[in-house]
XYZ file of C-alpha atoms in Angstrom:
618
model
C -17.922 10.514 5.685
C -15.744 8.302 4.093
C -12.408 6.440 4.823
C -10.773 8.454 1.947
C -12.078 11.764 3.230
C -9.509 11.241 6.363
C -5.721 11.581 6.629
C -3.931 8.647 6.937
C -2.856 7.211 10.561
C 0.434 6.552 10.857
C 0.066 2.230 12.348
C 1.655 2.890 15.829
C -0.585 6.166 16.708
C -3.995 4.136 16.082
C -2.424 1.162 18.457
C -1.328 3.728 21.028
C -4.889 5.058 21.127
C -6.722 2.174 21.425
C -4.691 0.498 23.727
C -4.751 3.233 25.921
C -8.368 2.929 26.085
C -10.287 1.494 29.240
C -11.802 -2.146 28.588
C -15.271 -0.144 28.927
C -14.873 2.176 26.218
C -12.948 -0.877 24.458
C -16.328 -2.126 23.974
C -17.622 0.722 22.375
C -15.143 1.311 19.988
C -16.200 -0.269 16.942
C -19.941 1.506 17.577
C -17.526 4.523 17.909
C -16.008 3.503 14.758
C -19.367 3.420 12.599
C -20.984 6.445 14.564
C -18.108 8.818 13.196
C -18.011 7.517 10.079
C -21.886 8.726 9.327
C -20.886 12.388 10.559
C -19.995 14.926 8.236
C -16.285 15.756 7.320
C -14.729 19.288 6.466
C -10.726 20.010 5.728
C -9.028 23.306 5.968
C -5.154 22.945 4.882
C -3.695 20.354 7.063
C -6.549 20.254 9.451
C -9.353 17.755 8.919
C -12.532 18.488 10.997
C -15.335 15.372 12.067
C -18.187 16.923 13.933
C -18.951 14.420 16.758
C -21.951 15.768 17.258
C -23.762 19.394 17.042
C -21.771 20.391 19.723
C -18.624 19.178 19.591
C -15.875 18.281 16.577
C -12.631 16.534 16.145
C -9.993 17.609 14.803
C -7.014 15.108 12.976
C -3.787 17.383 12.373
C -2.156 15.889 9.390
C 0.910 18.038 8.296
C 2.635 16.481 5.461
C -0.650 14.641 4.750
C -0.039 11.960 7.580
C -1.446 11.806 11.167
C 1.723 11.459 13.140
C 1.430 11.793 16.572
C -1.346 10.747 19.044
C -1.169 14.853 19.997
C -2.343 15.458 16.438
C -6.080 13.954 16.835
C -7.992 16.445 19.839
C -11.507 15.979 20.739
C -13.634 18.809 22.002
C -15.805 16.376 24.439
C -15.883 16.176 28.232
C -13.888 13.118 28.415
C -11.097 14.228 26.130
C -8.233 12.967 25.520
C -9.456 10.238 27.340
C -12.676 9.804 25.398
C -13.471 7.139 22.625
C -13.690 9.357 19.650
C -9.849 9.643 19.109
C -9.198 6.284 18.515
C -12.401 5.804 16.622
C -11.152 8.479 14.122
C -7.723 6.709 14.126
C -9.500 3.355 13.240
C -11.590 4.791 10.729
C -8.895 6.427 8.682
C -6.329 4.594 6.279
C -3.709 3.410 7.421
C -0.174 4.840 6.527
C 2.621 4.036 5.397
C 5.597 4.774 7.155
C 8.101 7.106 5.932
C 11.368 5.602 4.259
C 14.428 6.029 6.487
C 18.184 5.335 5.256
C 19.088 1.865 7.110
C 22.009 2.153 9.444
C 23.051 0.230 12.868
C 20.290 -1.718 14.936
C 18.621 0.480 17.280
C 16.904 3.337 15.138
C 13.513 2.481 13.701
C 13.567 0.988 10.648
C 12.687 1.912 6.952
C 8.778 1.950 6.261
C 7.471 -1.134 4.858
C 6.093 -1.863 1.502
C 2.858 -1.109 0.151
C 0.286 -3.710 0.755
C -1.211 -3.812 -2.469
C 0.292 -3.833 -5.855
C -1.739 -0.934 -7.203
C -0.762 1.034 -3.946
C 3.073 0.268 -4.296
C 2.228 1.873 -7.521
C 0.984 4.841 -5.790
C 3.544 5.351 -3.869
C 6.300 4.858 -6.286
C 4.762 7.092 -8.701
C 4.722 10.137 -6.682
C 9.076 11.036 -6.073
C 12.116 10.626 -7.677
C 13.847 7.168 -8.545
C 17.618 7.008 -8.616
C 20.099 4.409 -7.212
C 20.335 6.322 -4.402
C 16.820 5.725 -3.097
C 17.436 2.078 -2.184
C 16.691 1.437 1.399
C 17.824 -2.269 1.330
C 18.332 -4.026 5.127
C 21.578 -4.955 6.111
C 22.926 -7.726 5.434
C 20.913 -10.985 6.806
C 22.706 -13.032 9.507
C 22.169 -17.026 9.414
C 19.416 -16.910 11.916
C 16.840 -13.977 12.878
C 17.948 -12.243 16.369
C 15.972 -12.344 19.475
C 14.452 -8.377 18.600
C 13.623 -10.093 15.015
C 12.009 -13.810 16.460
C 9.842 -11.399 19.331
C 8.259 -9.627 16.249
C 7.582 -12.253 14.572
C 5.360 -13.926 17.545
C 3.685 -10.752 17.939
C 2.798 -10.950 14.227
C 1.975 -14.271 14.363
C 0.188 -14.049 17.436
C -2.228 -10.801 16.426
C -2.733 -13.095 13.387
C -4.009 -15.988 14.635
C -6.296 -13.664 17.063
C -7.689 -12.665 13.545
C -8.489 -16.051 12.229
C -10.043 -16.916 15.424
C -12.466 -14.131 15.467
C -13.177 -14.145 11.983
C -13.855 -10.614 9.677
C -17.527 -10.108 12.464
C -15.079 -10.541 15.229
C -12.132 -8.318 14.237
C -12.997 -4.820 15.604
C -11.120 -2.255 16.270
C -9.156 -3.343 18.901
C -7.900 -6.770 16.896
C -7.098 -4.194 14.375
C -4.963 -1.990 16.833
C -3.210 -5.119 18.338
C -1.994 -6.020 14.509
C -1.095 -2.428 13.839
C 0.837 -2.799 16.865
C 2.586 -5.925 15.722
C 3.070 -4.377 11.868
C 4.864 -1.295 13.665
C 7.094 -3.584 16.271
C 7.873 -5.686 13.106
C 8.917 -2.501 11.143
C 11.241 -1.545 14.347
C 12.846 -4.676 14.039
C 13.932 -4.704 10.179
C 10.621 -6.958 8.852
C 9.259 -4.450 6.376
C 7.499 -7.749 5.008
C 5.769 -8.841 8.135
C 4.903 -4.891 8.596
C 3.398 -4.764 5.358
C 1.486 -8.019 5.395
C -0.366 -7.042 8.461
C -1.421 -3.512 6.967
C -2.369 -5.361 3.934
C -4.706 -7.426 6.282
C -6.061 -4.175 8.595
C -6.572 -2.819 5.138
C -9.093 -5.576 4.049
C -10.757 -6.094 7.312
C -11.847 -2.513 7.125
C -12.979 -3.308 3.700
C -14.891 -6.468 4.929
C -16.474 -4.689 8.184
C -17.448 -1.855 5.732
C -19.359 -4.296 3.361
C -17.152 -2.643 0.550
C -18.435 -3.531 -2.895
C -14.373 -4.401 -3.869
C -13.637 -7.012 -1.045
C -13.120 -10.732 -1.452
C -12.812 -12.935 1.284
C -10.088 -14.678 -0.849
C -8.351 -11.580 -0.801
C -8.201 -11.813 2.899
C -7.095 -15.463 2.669
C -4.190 -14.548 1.073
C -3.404 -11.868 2.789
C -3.168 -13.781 6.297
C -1.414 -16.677 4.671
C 1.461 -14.296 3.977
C 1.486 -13.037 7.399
C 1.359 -16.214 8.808
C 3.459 -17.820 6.564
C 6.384 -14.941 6.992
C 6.014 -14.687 10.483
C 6.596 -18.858 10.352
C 9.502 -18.324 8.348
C 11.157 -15.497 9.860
C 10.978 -18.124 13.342
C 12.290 -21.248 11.526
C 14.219 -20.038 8.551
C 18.011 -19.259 7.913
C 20.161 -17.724 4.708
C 18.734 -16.772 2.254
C 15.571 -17.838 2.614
C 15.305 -15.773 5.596
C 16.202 -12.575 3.854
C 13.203 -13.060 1.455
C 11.513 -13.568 4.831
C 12.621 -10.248 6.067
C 11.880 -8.613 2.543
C 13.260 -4.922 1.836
C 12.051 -1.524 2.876
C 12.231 -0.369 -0.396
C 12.270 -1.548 -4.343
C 15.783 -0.434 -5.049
C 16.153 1.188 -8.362
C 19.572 0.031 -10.047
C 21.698 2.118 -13.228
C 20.598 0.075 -16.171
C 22.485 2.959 -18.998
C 21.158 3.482 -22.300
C 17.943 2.156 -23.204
C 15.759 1.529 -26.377
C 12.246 1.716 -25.242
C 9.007 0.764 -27.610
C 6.117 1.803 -26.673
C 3.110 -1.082 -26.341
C 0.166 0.051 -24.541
C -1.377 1.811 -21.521
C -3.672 0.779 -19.119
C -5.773 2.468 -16.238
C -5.044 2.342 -12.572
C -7.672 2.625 -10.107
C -6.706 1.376 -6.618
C -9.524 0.897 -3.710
C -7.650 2.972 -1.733
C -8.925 5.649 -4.001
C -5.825 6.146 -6.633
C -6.091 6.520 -10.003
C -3.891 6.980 -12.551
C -1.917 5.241 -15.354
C 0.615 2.850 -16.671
C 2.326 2.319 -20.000
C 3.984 -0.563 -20.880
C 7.216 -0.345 -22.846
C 9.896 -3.727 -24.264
C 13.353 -2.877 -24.697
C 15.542 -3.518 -28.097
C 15.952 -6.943 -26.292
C 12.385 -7.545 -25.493
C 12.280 -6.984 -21.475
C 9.572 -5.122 -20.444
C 9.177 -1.393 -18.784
C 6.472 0.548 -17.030
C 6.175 4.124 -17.119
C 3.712 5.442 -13.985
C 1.627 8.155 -13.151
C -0.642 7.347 -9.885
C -1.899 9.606 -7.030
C -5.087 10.223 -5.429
C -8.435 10.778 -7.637
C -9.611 7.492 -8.782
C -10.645 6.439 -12.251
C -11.797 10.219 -13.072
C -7.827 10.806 -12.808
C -7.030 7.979 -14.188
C -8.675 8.767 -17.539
C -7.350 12.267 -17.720
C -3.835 11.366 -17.157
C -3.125 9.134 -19.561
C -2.924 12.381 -22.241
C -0.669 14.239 -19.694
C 3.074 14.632 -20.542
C 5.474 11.098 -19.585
C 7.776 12.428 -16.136
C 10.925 11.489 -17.887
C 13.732 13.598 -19.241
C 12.757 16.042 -21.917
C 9.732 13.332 -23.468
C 7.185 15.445 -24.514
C 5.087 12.504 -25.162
C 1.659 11.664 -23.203
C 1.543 8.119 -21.957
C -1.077 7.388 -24.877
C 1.273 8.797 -27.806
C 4.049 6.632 -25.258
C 1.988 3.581 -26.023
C 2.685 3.414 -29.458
C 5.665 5.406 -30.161
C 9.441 4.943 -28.312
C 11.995 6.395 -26.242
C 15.593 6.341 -26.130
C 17.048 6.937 -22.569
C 20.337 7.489 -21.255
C 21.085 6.817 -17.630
C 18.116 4.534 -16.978
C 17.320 2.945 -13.726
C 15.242 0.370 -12.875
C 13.409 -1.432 -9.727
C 13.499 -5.211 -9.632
C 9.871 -5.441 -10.977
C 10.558 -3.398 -13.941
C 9.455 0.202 -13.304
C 11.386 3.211 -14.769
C 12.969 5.593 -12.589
C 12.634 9.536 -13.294
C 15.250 11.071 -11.343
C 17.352 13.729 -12.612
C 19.985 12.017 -13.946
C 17.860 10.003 -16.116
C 17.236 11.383 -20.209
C 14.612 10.763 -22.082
C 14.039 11.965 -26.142
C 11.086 10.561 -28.365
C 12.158 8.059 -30.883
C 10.249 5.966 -33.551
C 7.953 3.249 -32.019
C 7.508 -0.366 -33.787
C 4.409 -2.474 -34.755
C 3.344 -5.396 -32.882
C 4.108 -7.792 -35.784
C 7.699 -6.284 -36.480
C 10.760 -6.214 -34.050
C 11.342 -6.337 -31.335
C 7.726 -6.013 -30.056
C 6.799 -9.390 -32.476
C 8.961 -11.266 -31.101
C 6.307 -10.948 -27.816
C 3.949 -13.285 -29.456
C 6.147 -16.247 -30.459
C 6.134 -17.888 -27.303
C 3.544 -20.688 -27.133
C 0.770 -19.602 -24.748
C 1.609 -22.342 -22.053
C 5.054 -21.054 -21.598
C 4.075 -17.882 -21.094
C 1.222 -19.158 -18.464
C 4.189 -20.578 -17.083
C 6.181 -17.902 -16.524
C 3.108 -15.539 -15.249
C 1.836 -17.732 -12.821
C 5.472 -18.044 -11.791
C 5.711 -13.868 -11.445
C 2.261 -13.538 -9.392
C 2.339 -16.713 -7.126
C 0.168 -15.413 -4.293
C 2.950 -16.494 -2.125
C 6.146 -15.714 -4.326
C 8.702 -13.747 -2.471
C 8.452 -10.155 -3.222
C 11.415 -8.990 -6.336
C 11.109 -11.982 -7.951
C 10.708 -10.643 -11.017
C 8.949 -11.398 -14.415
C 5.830 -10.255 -15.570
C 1.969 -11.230 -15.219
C 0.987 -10.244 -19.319
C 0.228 -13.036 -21.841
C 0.960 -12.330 -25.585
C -1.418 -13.944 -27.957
C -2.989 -14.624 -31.759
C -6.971 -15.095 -31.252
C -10.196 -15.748 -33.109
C -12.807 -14.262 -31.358
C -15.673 -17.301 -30.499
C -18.359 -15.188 -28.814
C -19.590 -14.368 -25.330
C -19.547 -16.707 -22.584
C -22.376 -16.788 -19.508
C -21.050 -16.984 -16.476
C -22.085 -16.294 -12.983
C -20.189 -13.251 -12.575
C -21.435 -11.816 -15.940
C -20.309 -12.025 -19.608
C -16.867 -12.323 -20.653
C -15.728 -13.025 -23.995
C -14.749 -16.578 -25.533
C -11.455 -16.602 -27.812
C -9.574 -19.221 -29.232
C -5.623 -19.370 -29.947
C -3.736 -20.101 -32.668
C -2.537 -23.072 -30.439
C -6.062 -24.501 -29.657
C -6.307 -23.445 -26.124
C -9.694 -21.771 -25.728
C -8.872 -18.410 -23.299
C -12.193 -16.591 -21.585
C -11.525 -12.697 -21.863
C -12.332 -10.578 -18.850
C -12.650 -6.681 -18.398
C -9.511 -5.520 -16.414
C -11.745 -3.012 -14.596
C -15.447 -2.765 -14.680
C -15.858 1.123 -13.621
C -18.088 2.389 -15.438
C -15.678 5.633 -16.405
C -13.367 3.671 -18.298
C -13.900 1.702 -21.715
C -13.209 -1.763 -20.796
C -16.843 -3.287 -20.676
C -17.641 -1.390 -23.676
C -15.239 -2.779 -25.854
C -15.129 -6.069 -24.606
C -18.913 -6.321 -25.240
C -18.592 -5.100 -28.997
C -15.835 -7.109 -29.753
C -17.942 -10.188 -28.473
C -20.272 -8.980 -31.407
C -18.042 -9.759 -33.855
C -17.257 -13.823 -33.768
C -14.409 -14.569 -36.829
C -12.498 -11.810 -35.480
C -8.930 -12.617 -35.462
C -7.123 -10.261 -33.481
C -3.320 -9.931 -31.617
C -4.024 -9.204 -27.833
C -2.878 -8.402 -24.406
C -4.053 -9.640 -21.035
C -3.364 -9.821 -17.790
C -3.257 -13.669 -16.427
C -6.245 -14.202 -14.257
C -5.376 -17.725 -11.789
C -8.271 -19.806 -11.965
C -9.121 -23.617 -13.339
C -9.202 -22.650 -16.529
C -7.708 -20.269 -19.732
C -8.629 -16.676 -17.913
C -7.016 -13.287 -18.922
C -7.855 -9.908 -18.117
C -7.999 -8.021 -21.499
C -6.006 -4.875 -21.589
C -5.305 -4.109 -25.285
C -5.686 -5.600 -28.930
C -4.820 -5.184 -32.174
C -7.582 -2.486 -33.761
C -9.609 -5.140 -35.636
C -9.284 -3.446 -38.877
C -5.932 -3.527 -38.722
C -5.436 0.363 -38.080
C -2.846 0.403 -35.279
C -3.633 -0.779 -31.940
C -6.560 -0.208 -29.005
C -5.769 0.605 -25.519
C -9.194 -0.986 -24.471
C -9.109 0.927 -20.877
C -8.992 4.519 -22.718
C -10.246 4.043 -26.387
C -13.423 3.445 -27.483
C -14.630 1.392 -30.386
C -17.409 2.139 -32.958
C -19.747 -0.326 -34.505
C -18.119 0.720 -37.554
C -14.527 -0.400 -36.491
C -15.614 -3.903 -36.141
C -16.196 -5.857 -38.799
C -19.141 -8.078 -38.423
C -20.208 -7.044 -34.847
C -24.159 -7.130 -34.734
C -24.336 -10.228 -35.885
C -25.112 -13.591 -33.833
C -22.312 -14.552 -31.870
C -21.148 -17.898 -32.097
C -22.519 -20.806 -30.212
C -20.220 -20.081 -26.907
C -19.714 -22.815 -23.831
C -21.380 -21.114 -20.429
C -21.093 -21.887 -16.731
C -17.758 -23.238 -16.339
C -15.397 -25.795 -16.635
C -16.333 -29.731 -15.694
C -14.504 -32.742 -14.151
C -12.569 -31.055 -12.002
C -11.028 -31.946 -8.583
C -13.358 -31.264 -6.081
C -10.589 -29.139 -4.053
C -12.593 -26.415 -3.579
C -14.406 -28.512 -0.750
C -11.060 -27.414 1.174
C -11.092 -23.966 -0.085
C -14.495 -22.694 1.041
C -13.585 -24.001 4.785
C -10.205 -22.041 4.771
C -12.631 -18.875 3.541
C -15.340 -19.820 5.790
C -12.513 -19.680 9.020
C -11.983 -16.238 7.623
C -15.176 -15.046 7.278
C -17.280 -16.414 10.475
C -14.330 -17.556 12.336
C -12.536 -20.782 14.393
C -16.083 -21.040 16.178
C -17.566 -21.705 12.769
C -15.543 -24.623 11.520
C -15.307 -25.984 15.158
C -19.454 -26.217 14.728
C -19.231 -28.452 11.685
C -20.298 -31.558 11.576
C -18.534 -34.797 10.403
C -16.820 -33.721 7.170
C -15.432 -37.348 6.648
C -18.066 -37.768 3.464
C -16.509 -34.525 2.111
C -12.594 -36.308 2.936
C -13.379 -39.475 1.427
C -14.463 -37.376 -1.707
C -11.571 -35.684 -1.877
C -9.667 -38.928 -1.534
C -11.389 -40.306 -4.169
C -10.646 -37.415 -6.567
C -6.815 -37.954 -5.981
C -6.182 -35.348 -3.351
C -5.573 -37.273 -0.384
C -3.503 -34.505 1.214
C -6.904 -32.289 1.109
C -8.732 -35.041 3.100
C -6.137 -34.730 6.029
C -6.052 -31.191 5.915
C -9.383 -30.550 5.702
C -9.987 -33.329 8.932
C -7.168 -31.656 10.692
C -8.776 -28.521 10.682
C -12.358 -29.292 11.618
C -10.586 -31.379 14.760
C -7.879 -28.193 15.459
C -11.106 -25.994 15.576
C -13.240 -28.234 17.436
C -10.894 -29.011 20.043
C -11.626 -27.767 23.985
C -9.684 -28.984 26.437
C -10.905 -29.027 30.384
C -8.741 -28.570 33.496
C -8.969 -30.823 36.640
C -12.230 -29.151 37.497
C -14.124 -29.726 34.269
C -13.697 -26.135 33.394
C -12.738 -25.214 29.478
C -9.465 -23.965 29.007
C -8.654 -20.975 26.398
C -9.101 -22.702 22.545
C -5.286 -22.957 21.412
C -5.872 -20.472 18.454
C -1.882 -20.433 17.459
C -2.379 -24.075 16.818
C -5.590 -23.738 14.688
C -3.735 -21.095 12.716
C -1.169 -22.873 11.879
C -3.412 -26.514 10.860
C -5.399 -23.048 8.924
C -2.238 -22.199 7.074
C -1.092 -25.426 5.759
C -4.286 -25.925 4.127
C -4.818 -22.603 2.656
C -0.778 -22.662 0.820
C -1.931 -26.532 0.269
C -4.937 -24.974 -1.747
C -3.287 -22.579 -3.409
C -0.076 -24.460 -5.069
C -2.574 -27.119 -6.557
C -4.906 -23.927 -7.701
C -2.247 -22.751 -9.273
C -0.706 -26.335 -10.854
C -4.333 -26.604 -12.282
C -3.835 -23.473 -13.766
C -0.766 -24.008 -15.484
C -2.119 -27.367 -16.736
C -5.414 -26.097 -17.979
C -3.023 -23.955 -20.390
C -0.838 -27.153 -21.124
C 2.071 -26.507 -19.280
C 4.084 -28.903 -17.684
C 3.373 -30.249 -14.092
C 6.489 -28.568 -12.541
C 5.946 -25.760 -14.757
C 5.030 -23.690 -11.145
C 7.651 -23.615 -8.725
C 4.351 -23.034 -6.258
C 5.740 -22.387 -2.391
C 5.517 -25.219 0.003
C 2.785 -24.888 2.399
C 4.493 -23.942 5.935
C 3.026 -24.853 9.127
């Protein structure tokens, strides 16, 4: 059995469950947990059966594709309903997302929060209508949070710094239940952005415990920094910045008229939580940029058959491939704040011609230099940028392909821009299904090639893009490299030696990530861990010698937050002050990140302040 073969558990049912669960059979659970998920699965309609064992089977009611109700999981044991193997079931299921509900008054529960992940907000925006008239926004923000507001947010912050005191070993079941708790209470009291952060971080401890092939711990680090870091600000914070604290339920889609849409590529979508699907990129007459969707459940096998299934738009009888490279014109457009195209009923959509990427207005993509456009994506995908900001993550540039580059990861490809900034090309997504790894490989062939691309900016210490599409290198049109596949024959040159190409990575850096794997390590093995360390002064005067003085007390101030005990009168140890440690935890991870991401932009040639990184927030 896997996760996926389950109906999602709506976050308050699995809580329920667990809490109600003696502190014996507490124990037990996450056994429980890994027991059920070896046994073998079977769904009739709405009804998903787990046989416990050769005599007795569970049964998860899921009408409407959602586990609802605690009433909805029944167990055919002795012990039932008092037995571990409900709440197992509960915690080995996804986790879902609470239905949308129109805001009104305090006192009803609120609208359901956001998607954790990117790729699953895709999901979920894919699959309905989008009109005006689905905006969910809260109401509007008072100066301060209110008393139902500030309790939430120590119960978030609270379940969270549980988390980062266990560590990923440490986080069963019931740490698990106690955030899902704190993500539902949150919801209740209009924080659809604390709610989602903590799914987002059930979501990836489940990955973690599971040893899936897809988690990174740094995944997880950012994940709790936003939880953290909202619940902080949501406790502290007033105006405006408190509303971004708060978030929205819901990406509101606005009227935006008449549009002229030119198709530029499409790319594949394949989510962990088992989505797949695709996306098409579109620039208006005035060069903003569209996406068209089409994600639901079926992985990358999905995702590469959709992509030559009709557009949902209107009367287009295009496929999102033919989209790709020809146009639209609609009439009654709306869009959400990060640029996705509505298909609700009053929205109209005819084919029209498409442009070239060298003539108007799609040219006019690749005249920005390729540090202001590092700039502006790094700006977009901040790890800690508040939600609707806006802007997009894709870089528009002229290469010459160099050759491959070694690096410990694999191969990527070496290019070089027109600018002089030498950018390493990555595959977007390395399934096997799709064409990305493929192409990327053949084009690495072919060193002299000078081609117009599209990538996807990848945050690291150096020039790093995730390639999505290119120019076809004979100059025939233009390659969706996630769908099309390239011959031998339509690259010039390929087979021959590739050019001598730099490996390993870049040199004479800033030694910060002698802070960074201590904030992962915390995550990973726990407070316990750091606390265990042993003088890390050598690694703080480094650090301090490198220019990062700020590292060297953070990094101290965490080994001492971790390692500090104190005793009562009678020598005894008194509980570890874990809301403390989290929050000495927190200042170091945003620390690490906003001078990750000012290398970034520098390593590209922007300016300093290019990166309006967010403050680190203890």
């Amino acid at each position: 059995m896997t996760a996926a073969q389950l109906p999602p558990v709506a976050p308050e049912v699995t809580a329920g469950l667990v809490e109600a669960l003696s502190p014996r059979l507490r124990k037990r659970l996450d056994a429980a947990v890994a027991k059920l998920a070896a046994r073998p699965v079977t769904c009739d309609g709405d009804t998903v059966t787990v046989a416990v064992d050769d005599e007795t089977e569970l049964r998860m009611h899921a009408p409407g594709g959602v586990v609802a109700t605690a009433d909805a999981i029944t167990c055919g044991c002795l012990l039932a309903p008092d037995c571990v193997h409900r709440a197992a079931a509960a915690g080995a299921a996804p986790t879902a997302e609470p239905a949308p509900e129109p805001s009104g008054p305090p006192g009803p529960p609120a609208a359901g929060a956001a998607a954790p992940h990117r790729d699953a907000a895709e999901a979920a925006a894919a699959t309905g209508t989008s009109t005006g008239a689905e905006a969910f926004a809260v109401p509007p923000p008072s100066d301060v949070a209110d008393p139902q507001q500030r309790a939430a947010a120590d119960a978030v912050w609270s379940a969270a710094a549980a988390v980062l005191d266990a560590g990923v070993d440490g986080a069963g079941a019931v740490a698990q239940a106690v955030l899902l708790r704190a993500a539902h209470t949150a919801r209740l009291a209009r924080l659809p952005r604390a709610a989602a952060a903590a799914l987002s971080v059930v979501t990836l401890l489940r990955a973690a415990r599971a040893h899936d092939p897809s988690y990174r711990t740094a995944d997880l680090v950012t994940a709790l920094a936003e939880l953290l870091g909202t619940a902080h600000r949501v406790r502290t914070a007033a105006g405006e910045e408190l509303a971004a604290a708060r978030g929205v339920a819901r990406r509101p889609y606005s009227p935006d008229g008449s549009l002229r849409l030119y198709g530029l590529f499409s790319e594949p979508v394949v989510t962990d939580s088992g989505h797949g699907g695709v996306r098409t990129w579109v620039a208006g007459s005035d060069g903003r940029l569209f996406t068209v969707s089409d994600v639901a459940p079926g992985g990358a096998g999905r995702a590469v058959g959709v992509a030559d299934r009709a557009v949902r738009m209107g009367d287009c009888a295009l496929t999102h491939r033919e989209l790709g490279r020809s146009g639209l014109a609609v009439s009654g457009a709306t869009v959400s704040p990060d640029g996705r195209l509505g298909a609700g009923k009053s929205v109209k959509a005819v084919t029209a011609r498409g442009a070239a990427w060298t003539e108007p207005p799609l040219g006019g993509l690749w005249e920005a230099a390729p540090s202001q456009q590092a700039a502006r994506a790094l700006r977009a995908t901040s790890r800690y940028a508040d939600p609707g900001a806006g802007g997009s993550d894709l870089l528009f540039l002229d290469v010459e392909v160099l050759g491959a580059v070694r690096e410990s990861g694999g191969v990527c490809l070496l290019a070089q821009c027109a600018s002089g900034v030498r950018v390493r090309l990555t595959v977007a997504d390395d399934d096997p299904a799709l064409a990305h790894r493929d192409n990327l490989m053949l084009l690495a062939s072919a060193p002299g090639t000078r081609l117009r691309i599209v990538g996807r900016l990848i945050p690291a210490l150096h020039p790093r893009l995730a390639l999505l599409a290119c120019s076809h290198p004979r100059g025939e049109g233009t390659v969706d490299l996630g769908f099309d596949r390239l011959r031998r024959a339509d690259v010039p040159g390929s087979g021959s030696a590739p050019a001598p190409a730099e490996t390993g990575g870049p040199t004479a850096l800033p030694p910060l990530h002698l802070l960074e794997r201590r904030v992962e390590q915390t995550v990973s093995a726990g407070r316990a861990a750091v606390g265990l360390l042993g003088d890390v002064s050598v690694e703080a005067v480094r650090l301090r010698r490198s220019g990062l003085p700020t590292a060297a007390g953070l990094l101290s101030a965490l080994r001492a937050s971790a390692a500090q005990r104190e005793r009562d009168h009678f020598g005894r140890l008194l509980p570890a002050d874990t809301e403390g440690f989290a929050a000495h935890w927190l200042s170091a991870a945003r620390y690490a990140s906003a001078v990750s991401e000012s290398l970034c932009a520098a390593s590209w040639g922007a300016p300093r302040d290019a990166v309006a990184a967010a403050p680190a927030r203890s």
